[in-house]
Amino acid sequence: MSSSPVTTAGLSPLSTLCITPNVALDRTLVVPRFTLGGACRADHVYTTIGGRGLNVARTLASLAKANHSAGFIGGASGNMAARSAAAEGLTATWSHIGGETRASLIILTGPTEAGPAQATIITEPGPVITDREWAQFEADVTQLAHGRSAVCICGSMPPGSPPSARQRLQAVVAGHGRPVWVDSGGESLAQANIAPTLGLKLNAEEAAAATARPVQTVTDALSAAQWLAARGIARVAITLGSQGAVLVVGHKGWYARPPAIVARNPVGSGDCFLAGLVAALGEGSRSDDALRLATACGTANALATRVGRLVASDVTRLAAEVAVHQIGLL
Ligand SMILES: O=P(O)(O)OC[C@H]1O[C@](O)(CO)[C@@H](O)[C@@H]1O
């Protein structure tokens, strides 16, 4: 294994470090008439670097906020992914591995008169990481986290990562009281080092898995967020798709309802939401204003076919249309 020399020279110390251990090469097919088991034709194909932290990074970039990415990259698909990041102007320090970066297939269909756009996403497990590669990654990330304003640890862990991979990453990036956000699946609570700087961002399915309770409605999400906050997580955000999102900070909670839109691609809206939250909180915004921007970013993402390419005027317009209410905790 070889690793890019890590250097923080020239990087903005106020930037957010977006860690995506399981980088993906996202191949999005726009298929007007998609049927399972049928022979379907795509109208358009887009191939870009993906993975939750990369979507956070490109959203931060479209909000003109400094960011830097880190993740494992390997093989031909890894090279393509790295080139795609560079072509978008995303700065990154990659930890090179012997395995092959995974691909994700995203099939977009609609919207039609019959209903909204549907996204089907198939993700591969990812390359198997060796102990040596993981150790190098931890060392890279430790160095890259130095002086950042916030760190996001996003998405699934590739096979071969240590069982306590998220805890370890959290431990090495913790420091100077900077916020650390974890955005990942159901085991994230068990793997989170509960710390006063920890933020957790989950979708409804992940929140249900983390709390072992159904999360379908705003009330369910509020109750799950409150349950997680009671375990010492400083900020808990749960997204509910077109229903909006809740944010619980200590003993206070807020609900944001987005305006109704015709969604073209819901994939990555949760990642864009996190970017909005991190950007607003990093500027010292109040929790309700941060939730408003986050919800506007998630909604703006759904308006476009390509993930995370937010149009600033859409975000501003949508933010004015998001209704944010403080809600009494249950
Ligand atoms: O890290 P996970 O949860 O496996 O998901 C990865 C996939 O999700 C996305 O980040 C969208 O949220 C895609 O860009 C990527 O292919």
mmCIF file of C-alpha atoms and ligand atoms in Angstrom:
data_model
loop_
_atom_site.group_PDB
_atom_site.id
_atom_site.type_symbol
_atom_site.label_atom_id
_atom_site.label_comp_id
_atom_site.label_asym_id
_atom_site.label_seq_id
_atom_site.Cartn_x
_atom_site.Cartn_y
_atom_site.Cartn_z
ATOM 1 C CA MET A 1 0.000 0.000 0.000
ATOM 2 C CA SER A 2 1.151 3.522 -0.659
ATOM 3 C CA SER A 3 -0.351 6.636 0.821
ATOM 4 C CA SER A 4 -0.385 10.184 -0.518
ATOM 5 C CA PRO A 5 1.934 12.349 1.535
ATOM 6 C CA VAL A 6 -0.343 14.179 3.946
ATOM 7 C CA THR A 7 0.191 17.881 4.069
ATOM 8 C CA THR A 8 -1.999 20.515 5.644
ATOM 9 C CA ALA A 9 0.031 23.361 4.122
ATOM 10 C CA GLY A 10 -2.165 25.733 2.166
ATOM 11 C CA LEU A 11 -5.413 24.240 3.469
ATOM 12 C CA SER A 12 -7.842 26.548 5.194
ATOM 13 C CA PRO A 13 -7.814 25.718 8.925
ATOM 14 C CA LEU A 14 -11.455 26.813 9.102
ATOM 15 C CA SER A 15 -12.498 24.103 6.724
ATOM 16 C CA THR A 16 -14.577 21.035 7.487
ATOM 17 C CA LEU A 17 -12.875 17.674 7.117
ATOM 18 C CA CYS A 18 -15.244 15.216 5.402
ATOM 19 C CA ILE A 19 -14.156 11.621 6.003
ATOM 20 C CA THR A 20 -15.622 8.976 3.682
ATOM 21 C CA PRO A 21 -13.920 5.659 4.409
ATOM 22 C CA ASN A 22 -16.038 3.804 1.832
ATOM 23 C CA VAL A 23 -15.767 6.057 -1.231
ATOM 24 C CA ALA A 24 -17.973 5.046 -4.178
ATOM 25 C CA LEU A 25 -17.997 5.685 -7.881
ATOM 26 C CA ASP A 26 -21.650 6.598 -8.346
ATOM 27 C CA ARG A 27 -23.138 5.708 -11.718
ATOM 28 C CA THR A 28 -26.532 7.362 -12.087
ATOM 29 C CA LEU A 29 -28.814 6.130 -14.857
ATOM 30 C CA VAL A 30 -31.862 8.201 -15.755
ATOM 31 C CA VAL A 31 -34.380 5.588 -16.901
ATOM 32 C CA PRO A 32 -37.763 7.044 -17.841
ATOM 33 C CA ARG A 33 -39.545 3.675 -17.890
ATOM 34 C CA PHE A 34 -37.895 1.417 -15.337
ATOM 35 C CA THR A 35 -39.412 -1.975 -14.650
ATOM 36 C CA LEU A 36 -37.883 -4.606 -12.456
ATOM 37 C CA GLY A 37 -37.037 -7.607 -14.616
ATOM 38 C CA GLY A 38 -37.574 -5.639 -17.841
ATOM 39 C CA ALA A 39 -35.148 -4.468 -20.556
ATOM 40 C CA CYS A 40 -34.884 -0.756 -19.819
ATOM 41 C CA ARG A 41 -33.089 2.062 -21.622
ATOM 42 C CA ALA A 42 -31.361 4.973 -19.948
ATOM 43 C CA ASP A 43 -31.664 8.504 -21.372
ATOM 44 C CA HIS A 44 -28.658 9.866 -19.471
ATOM 45 C CA VAL A 45 -25.737 8.468 -17.488
ATOM 46 C CA TYR A 46 -23.624 10.408 -14.982
ATOM 47 C CA THR A 47 -20.550 8.982 -13.289
ATOM 48 C CA THR A 48 -19.127 10.881 -10.316
ATOM 49 C CA ILE A 49 -17.322 10.284 -7.077
ATOM 50 C CA GLY A 50 -19.828 9.506 -4.318
ATOM 51 C CA GLY A 51 -20.122 8.433 -0.724
ATOM 52 C CA ARG A 52 -21.803 10.467 1.960
ATOM 53 C CA GLY A 53 -18.817 12.590 2.980
ATOM 54 C CA LEU A 54 -18.084 13.481 -0.645
ATOM 55 C CA ASN A 55 -21.661 14.691 -1.025
ATOM 56 C CA VAL A 56 -21.233 16.762 2.150
ATOM 57 C CA ALA A 57 -18.015 18.208 0.689
ATOM 58 C CA ARG A 58 -19.528 19.137 -2.689
ATOM 59 C CA THR A 59 -22.520 20.723 -0.949
ATOM 60 C CA LEU A 60 -20.182 22.761 1.272
ATOM 61 C CA ALA A 61 -18.339 23.792 -1.890
ATOM 62 C CA SER A 62 -21.575 24.925 -3.517
ATOM 63 C CA LEU A 63 -22.274 26.995 -0.361
ATOM 64 C CA ALA A 64 -18.755 28.474 -0.794
ATOM 65 C CA LYS A 65 -17.570 26.853 2.460
ATOM 66 C CA ALA A 66 -14.065 25.452 2.759
ATOM 67 C CA ASN A 67 -13.831 21.679 2.950
ATOM 68 C CA HIS A 68 -11.349 18.864 2.484
ATOM 69 C CA SER A 69 -12.036 15.170 1.945
ATOM 70 C CA ALA A 70 -10.297 12.009 3.088
ATOM 71 C CA GLY A 71 -10.990 8.395 2.229
ATOM 72 C CA PHE A 72 -9.586 5.172 0.862
ATOM 73 C CA ILE A 73 -9.031 5.033 -2.891
ATOM 74 C CA GLY A 74 -7.924 2.011 -4.906
ATOM 75 C CA GLY A 75 -7.789 0.494 -8.388
ATOM 76 C CA ALA A 76 -9.129 1.835 -11.676
ATOM 77 C CA SER A 77 -12.453 2.927 -10.181
ATOM 78 C CA GLY A 78 -10.561 4.679 -7.376
ATOM 79 C CA ASN A 79 -8.487 6.595 -9.926
ATOM 80 C CA MET A 80 -11.657 7.592 -11.766
ATOM 81 C CA ALA A 81 -13.257 8.692 -8.508
ATOM 82 C CA ALA A 82 -10.216 10.781 -7.529
ATOM 83 C CA ARG A 83 -10.158 12.402 -10.993
ATOM 84 C CA SER A 84 -13.858 13.172 -10.684
ATOM 85 C CA ALA A 85 -13.260 14.910 -7.320
ATOM 86 C CA ALA A 86 -10.384 16.927 -8.779
ATOM 87 C CA ALA A 87 -12.451 17.891 -11.843
ATOM 88 C CA GLU A 88 -15.106 19.269 -9.496
ATOM 89 C CA GLY A 89 -12.472 21.265 -7.626
ATOM 90 C CA LEU A 90 -12.819 19.220 -4.426
ATOM 91 C CA THR A 91 -9.570 19.025 -2.479
ATOM 92 C CA ALA A 92 -8.800 15.655 -0.942
ATOM 93 C CA THR A 93 -6.044 13.561 0.582
ATOM 94 C CA TRP A 94 -6.534 9.940 -0.395
ATOM 95 C CA SER A 95 -5.213 6.900 1.439
ATOM 96 C CA HIS A 96 -4.299 4.482 -1.353
ATOM 97 C CA ILE A 97 -5.147 0.796 -0.989
ATOM 98 C CA GLY A 98 -4.601 -2.436 -2.882
ATOM 99 C CA GLY A 99 -8.341 -3.147 -3.270
ATOM 100 C CA GLU A 100 -10.762 -1.594 -5.755
ATOM 101 C CA THR A 101 -13.004 1.349 -4.816
ATOM 102 C CA ARG A 102 -16.638 0.225 -4.954
ATOM 103 C CA ALA A 103 -19.294 1.340 -7.412
ATOM 104 C CA SER A 104 -22.877 2.344 -6.613
ATOM 105 C CA LEU A 105 -25.656 2.095 -9.154
ATOM 106 C CA ILE A 106 -28.428 4.669 -8.903
ATOM 107 C CA ILE A 107 -31.506 4.275 -11.106
ATOM 108 C CA LEU A 108 -33.681 7.363 -11.382
ATOM 109 C CA THR A 109 -37.146 7.219 -12.835
ATOM 110 C CA GLY A 110 -39.892 9.851 -13.034
ATOM 111 C CA PRO A 111 -41.313 12.133 -11.909
ATOM 112 C CA THR A 112 -44.418 11.393 -13.994
ATOM 113 C CA GLU A 113 -48.090 12.375 -13.764
ATOM 114 C CA ALA A 114 -48.529 9.114 -11.870
ATOM 115 C CA GLY A 115 -46.112 9.966 -9.089
ATOM 116 C CA PRO A 116 -42.860 11.476 -7.831
ATOM 117 C CA ALA A 117 -39.340 10.525 -8.918
ATOM 118 C CA GLN A 118 -38.125 7.186 -7.597
ATOM 119 C CA ALA A 119 -34.506 6.385 -6.864
ATOM 120 C CA THR A 120 -33.203 2.849 -6.561
ATOM 121 C CA ILE A 121 -29.666 2.635 -5.198
ATOM 122 C CA ILE A 122 -27.523 -0.480 -5.131
ATOM 123 C CA THR A 123 -24.272 -0.130 -3.193
ATOM 124 C CA GLU A 124 -21.414 -2.610 -3.215
ATOM 125 C CA PRO A 125 -19.778 -3.599 0.088
ATOM 126 C CA GLY A 126 -16.464 -1.987 -0.859
ATOM 127 C CA PRO A 127 -12.821 -3.096 -0.910
ATOM 128 C CA VAL A 128 -11.343 -5.172 1.891
ATOM 129 C CA ILE A 129 -9.025 -2.984 3.971
ATOM 130 C CA THR A 130 -5.911 -4.538 5.513
ATOM 131 C CA ASP A 131 -4.752 -3.731 9.055
ATOM 132 C CA ARG A 132 -1.793 -1.843 7.641
ATOM 133 C CA GLU A 133 -3.995 0.254 5.347
ATOM 134 C CA TRP A 134 -6.330 1.062 8.218
ATOM 135 C CA ALA A 135 -3.411 2.121 10.461
ATOM 136 C CA GLN A 136 -2.129 4.444 7.718
ATOM 137 C CA PHE A 137 -5.629 5.893 7.259
ATOM 138 C CA GLU A 138 -5.917 6.669 10.972
ATOM 139 C CA ALA A 139 -2.534 8.386 10.850
ATOM 140 C CA ASP A 140 -3.572 10.408 7.758
ATOM 141 C CA VAL A 141 -6.871 11.455 9.285
ATOM 142 C CA THR A 142 -5.242 12.423 12.597
ATOM 143 C CA GLN A 143 -2.989 14.816 10.763
ATOM 144 C CA LEU A 144 -5.715 16.156 8.485
ATOM 145 C CA ALA A 145 -8.088 16.868 11.388
ATOM 146 C CA HIS A 146 -5.625 19.257 12.964
ATOM 147 C CA GLY A 147 -7.067 22.771 13.192
ATOM 148 C CA ARG A 148 -10.340 22.020 11.394
ATOM 149 C CA SER A 149 -13.537 23.759 12.427
ATOM 150 C CA ALA A 150 -15.575 20.532 12.208
ATOM 151 C CA VAL A 151 -15.148 16.915 11.164
ATOM 152 C CA CYS A 152 -17.793 14.686 9.550
ATOM 153 C CA ILE A 153 -17.389 10.896 9.598
ATOM 154 C CA CYS A 154 -19.771 9.659 6.971
ATOM 155 C CA GLY A 155 -21.231 6.498 5.523
ATOM 156 C CA SER A 156 -20.518 2.806 5.768
ATOM 157 C CA MET A 157 -17.161 1.303 6.707
ATOM 158 C CA PRO A 158 -15.445 -0.891 4.103
ATOM 159 C CA PRO A 159 -14.996 -4.594 4.908
ATOM 160 C CA GLY A 160 -11.876 -5.323 6.932
ATOM 161 C CA SER A 161 -12.162 -2.097 8.949
ATOM 162 C CA PRO A 162 -11.754 -2.755 12.669
ATOM 163 C CA PRO A 163 -15.010 -3.540 14.518
ATOM 164 C CA SER A 164 -14.727 -0.247 16.406
ATOM 165 C CA ALA A 165 -13.767 1.729 13.281
ATOM 166 C CA ARG A 166 -16.034 4.721 13.915
ATOM 167 C CA GLN A 167 -15.019 4.992 17.558
ATOM 168 C CA ARG A 168 -11.391 4.970 16.535
ATOM 169 C CA LEU A 169 -11.897 7.666 13.920
ATOM 170 C CA GLN A 170 -13.839 9.760 16.392
ATOM 171 C CA ALA A 171 -11.077 9.359 18.958
ATOM 172 C CA VAL A 172 -8.325 10.457 16.579
ATOM 173 C CA VAL A 173 -10.208 13.527 15.287
ATOM 174 C CA ALA A 174 -11.503 14.648 18.701
ATOM 175 C CA GLY A 175 -9.727 17.654 20.124
ATOM 176 C CA HIS A 176 -10.002 21.364 20.754
ATOM 177 C CA GLY A 177 -13.753 20.969 21.335
ATOM 178 C CA ARG A 178 -14.491 20.950 17.621
ATOM 179 C CA PRO A 179 -17.821 19.421 16.555
ATOM 180 C CA VAL A 180 -17.619 15.895 15.194
ATOM 181 C CA TRP A 181 -20.617 14.685 13.204
ATOM 182 C CA VAL A 182 -21.303 11.010 12.577
ATOM 183 C CA ASP A 183 -23.649 10.188 9.688
ATOM 184 C CA SER A 184 -24.103 6.487 9.266
ATOM 185 C CA GLY A 185 -26.216 3.406 9.767
ATOM 186 C CA GLY A 186 -27.835 1.666 12.708
ATOM 187 C CA GLU A 187 -24.766 0.607 14.620
ATOM 188 C CA SER A 188 -23.568 4.206 14.864
ATOM 189 C CA LEU A 189 -24.786 4.765 18.399
ATOM 190 C CA ALA A 190 -23.121 1.635 19.683
ATOM 191 C CA GLN A 191 -19.966 2.748 17.909
ATOM 192 C CA ALA A 192 -20.110 6.402 18.902
ATOM 193 C CA ASN A 193 -17.843 7.757 21.615
ATOM 194 C CA ILE A 194 -20.404 9.792 23.471
ATOM 195 C CA ALA A 195 -18.792 13.204 23.844
ATOM 196 C CA PRO A 196 -20.149 16.709 24.392
ATOM 197 C CA THR A 197 -19.020 17.642 20.886
ATOM 198 C CA LEU A 198 -20.722 14.728 19.131
ATOM 199 C CA GLY A 199 -23.497 15.266 16.611
ATOM 200 C CA LEU A 200 -25.406 12.391 15.075
ATOM 201 C CA LYS A 201 -27.317 12.662 11.813
ATOM 202 C CA LEU A 202 -29.552 9.772 10.863
ATOM 203 C CA ASN A 203 -32.357 9.062 8.428
ATOM 204 C CA ALA A 204 -35.595 7.511 9.662
ATOM 205 C CA GLU A 205 -34.481 3.931 8.984
ATOM 206 C CA GLU A 206 -31.153 4.426 10.747
ATOM 207 C CA ALA A 207 -32.831 6.148 13.697
ATOM 208 C CA ALA A 208 -35.219 3.204 14.019
ATOM 209 C CA ALA A 209 -32.301 0.768 14.020
ATOM 210 C CA ALA A 210 -30.301 2.849 16.527
ATOM 211 C CA THR A 211 -33.203 3.159 18.974
ATOM 212 C CA ALA A 212 -35.027 -0.152 18.290
ATOM 213 C CA ARG A 213 -38.320 1.713 17.796
ATOM 214 C CA PRO A 214 -40.351 2.628 14.697
ATOM 215 C CA VAL A 215 -39.515 6.020 13.203
ATOM 216 C CA GLN A 216 -42.092 7.043 10.628
ATOM 217 C CA THR A 217 -43.695 10.243 11.845
ATOM 218 C CA VAL A 218 -42.380 13.551 13.149
ATOM 219 C CA THR A 219 -43.444 12.519 16.666
ATOM 220 C CA ASP A 220 -41.522 9.221 16.313
ATOM 221 C CA ALA A 221 -38.438 11.085 15.091
ATOM 222 C CA LEU A 222 -38.640 13.571 17.938
ATOM 223 C CA SER A 223 -38.939 10.793 20.477
ATOM 224 C CA ALA A 224 -35.978 8.885 18.930
ATOM 225 C CA ALA A 225 -33.837 12.043 18.829
ATOM 226 C CA GLN A 226 -34.701 12.786 22.427
ATOM 227 C CA TRP A 227 -33.809 9.223 23.433
ATOM 228 C CA LEU A 228 -30.409 9.571 21.741
ATOM 229 C CA ALA A 229 -29.806 13.034 23.241
ATOM 230 C CA ALA A 230 -30.578 11.637 26.698
ATOM 231 C CA ARG A 231 -27.622 9.292 26.186
ATOM 232 C CA GLY A 232 -25.277 12.267 26.006
ATOM 233 C CA ILE A 233 -25.146 13.075 22.272
ATOM 234 C CA ALA A 234 -24.922 16.851 22.015
ATOM 235 C CA ARG A 235 -26.933 17.268 18.814
ATOM 236 C CA VAL A 236 -29.201 14.739 17.121
ATOM 237 C CA ALA A 237 -30.750 15.387 13.695
ATOM 238 C CA ILE A 238 -33.154 12.931 12.055
ATOM 239 C CA THR A 239 -34.293 13.442 8.464
ATOM 240 C CA LEU A 240 -37.677 12.226 7.243
ATOM 241 C CA GLY A 241 -37.555 12.865 3.480
ATOM 242 C CA SER A 242 -40.364 15.093 2.249
ATOM 243 C CA GLN A 243 -41.799 15.299 5.806
ATOM 244 C CA GLY A 244 -38.774 17.348 6.887
ATOM 245 C CA ALA A 245 -36.435 16.866 9.833
ATOM 246 C CA VAL A 246 -36.090 17.239 13.586
ATOM 247 C CA LEU A 247 -33.143 18.519 15.604
ATOM 248 C CA VAL A 248 -32.703 17.995 19.335
ATOM 249 C CA VAL A 249 -30.008 19.905 21.209
ATOM 250 C CA GLY A 250 -29.934 19.191 24.939
ATOM 251 C CA HIS A 251 -33.425 19.844 26.247
ATOM 252 C CA LYS A 252 -34.672 21.714 23.188
ATOM 253 C CA GLY A 253 -36.157 20.388 19.961
ATOM 254 C CA TRP A 254 -37.156 21.826 16.583
ATOM 255 C CA TYR A 255 -39.075 20.520 13.584
ATOM 256 C CA ALA A 256 -38.554 21.850 10.052
ATOM 257 C CA ARG A 257 -41.159 21.328 7.327
ATOM 258 C CA PRO A 258 -39.900 21.862 3.767
ATOM 259 C CA PRO A 259 -42.028 23.347 1.003
ATOM 260 C CA ALA A 260 -43.653 20.835 -1.374
ATOM 261 C CA ILE A 261 -41.509 20.318 -4.475
ATOM 262 C CA VAL A 262 -41.405 18.034 -7.490
ATOM 263 C CA ALA A 263 -38.355 15.943 -6.555
ATOM 264 C CA ARG A 264 -36.132 14.740 -9.382
ATOM 265 C CA ASN A 265 -33.489 12.909 -7.312
ATOM 266 C CA PRO A 266 -33.789 12.346 -3.555
ATOM 267 C CA VAL A 267 -30.429 10.503 -3.374
ATOM 268 C CA GLY A 268 -27.925 12.325 -1.156
ATOM 269 C CA SER A 269 -30.439 14.814 0.274
ATOM 270 C CA GLY A 270 -29.510 13.687 3.798
ATOM 271 C CA ASP A 271 -25.833 14.335 3.026
ATOM 272 C CA CYS A 272 -26.700 17.829 1.754
ATOM 273 C CA PHE A 273 -28.790 18.388 4.889
ATOM 274 C CA LEU A 274 -25.745 17.609 7.057
ATOM 275 C CA ALA A 275 -23.618 20.020 5.039
ATOM 276 C CA GLY A 276 -26.157 22.807 5.620
ATOM 277 C CA LEU A 277 -26.215 22.068 9.350
ATOM 278 C CA VAL A 278 -22.422 22.060 9.651
ATOM 279 C CA ALA A 279 -22.077 25.226 7.541
ATOM 280 C CA ALA A 280 -24.645 27.186 9.557
ATOM 281 C CA LEU A 281 -23.456 26.014 12.982
ATOM 282 C CA GLY A 282 -19.866 26.726 11.960
ATOM 283 C CA GLU A 283 -20.865 30.340 11.401
ATOM 284 C CA GLY A 284 -22.443 30.543 14.845
ATOM 285 C CA SER A 285 -26.075 30.330 13.660
ATOM 286 C CA ARG A 286 -28.784 29.399 16.155
ATOM 287 C CA SER A 287 -30.017 25.795 16.048
ATOM 288 C CA ASP A 288 -33.349 26.741 14.429
ATOM 289 C CA ASP A 289 -31.611 28.734 11.680
ATOM 290 C CA ALA A 290 -29.142 25.893 11.111
ATOM 291 C CA LEU A 291 -32.032 23.433 10.790
ATOM 292 C CA ARG A 292 -33.676 25.801 8.284
ATOM 293 C CA LEU A 293 -30.564 25.964 6.079
ATOM 294 C CA ALA A 294 -30.022 22.218 6.370
ATOM 295 C CA THR A 295 -33.595 21.487 5.277
ATOM 296 C CA ALA A 296 -33.280 23.949 2.391
ATOM 297 C CA CYS A 297 -30.069 22.215 1.249
ATOM 298 C CA GLY A 298 -31.678 18.754 1.362
ATOM 299 C CA THR A 299 -34.673 20.068 -0.582
ATOM 300 C CA ALA A 300 -32.552 21.950 -3.139
ATOM 301 C CA ASN A 301 -30.620 18.741 -3.765
ATOM 302 C CA ALA A 302 -33.797 16.871 -4.653
ATOM 303 C CA LEU A 303 -34.593 19.467 -7.345
ATOM 304 C CA ALA A 304 -31.587 18.492 -9.484
ATOM 305 C CA THR A 305 -30.562 15.208 -11.094
ATOM 306 C CA ARG A 306 -26.956 15.413 -9.931
ATOM 307 C CA VAL A 307 -26.247 14.995 -6.221
ATOM 308 C CA GLY A 308 -24.932 17.935 -4.200
ATOM 309 C CA ARG A 309 -24.802 20.469 -7.023
ATOM 310 C CA LEU A 310 -26.902 23.015 -5.229
ATOM 311 C CA VAL A 311 -27.938 26.238 -6.865
ATOM 312 C CA ALA A 312 -27.376 29.036 -4.319
ATOM 313 C CA SER A 313 -30.540 30.906 -5.364
ATOM 314 C CA ASP A 314 -32.614 27.712 -4.836
ATOM 315 C CA VAL A 315 -31.186 27.330 -1.324
ATOM 316 C CA THR A 316 -31.985 30.959 -0.432
ATOM 317 C CA ARG A 317 -35.516 30.756 -1.840
ATOM 318 C CA LEU A 318 -36.256 27.408 -0.185
ATOM 319 C CA ALA A 319 -34.807 28.506 3.180
ATOM 320 C CA ALA A 320 -37.405 31.303 3.246
ATOM 321 C CA GLU A 321 -40.142 28.711 2.616
ATOM 322 C CA VAL A 322 -39.045 26.177 5.276
ATOM 323 C CA ALA A 323 -41.284 26.373 8.366
ATOM 324 C CA VAL A 324 -39.300 25.802 11.581
ATOM 325 C CA HIS A 325 -41.095 25.306 14.905
ATOM 326 C CA GLN A 326 -39.676 24.759 18.351
ATOM 327 C CA ILE A 327 -41.422 21.723 19.778
ATOM 328 C CA GLY A 328 -41.938 20.669 23.346
ATOM 329 C CA LEU A 329 -39.980 17.521 24.137
ATOM 330 C CA LEU A 330 -42.045 14.477 25.027
HETATM 331 O O1 LIG B 1 -21.848 4.771 2.652
HETATM 332 P P1 LIG B 1 -23.110 4.059 2.285
HETATM 333 O O2 LIG B 1 -24.163 4.167 3.346
HETATM 334 O O3 LIG B 1 -22.852 2.640 1.864
HETATM 335 O O4 LIG B 1 -23.788 4.797 1.037
HETATM 336 C C1 LIG B 1 -23.044 5.196 -0.079
HETATM 337 C C2 LIG B 1 -23.911 5.752 -1.149
HETATM 338 O O5 LIG B 1 -24.783 6.732 -0.600
HETATM 339 C C3 LIG B 1 -24.540 7.999 -1.194
HETATM 340 O O6 LIG B 1 -23.559 8.648 -0.409
HETATM 341 C C4 LIG B 1 -25.820 8.800 -1.256
HETATM 342 O O7 LIG B 1 -26.226 9.126 0.073
HETATM 343 C C5 LIG B 1 -23.929 7.676 -2.544
HETATM 344 O O8 LIG B 1 -23.173 8.748 -3.065
HETATM 345 C C6 LIG B 1 -23.103 6.443 -2.232
HETATM 346 O O9 LIG B 1 -22.929 5.621 -3.326
#
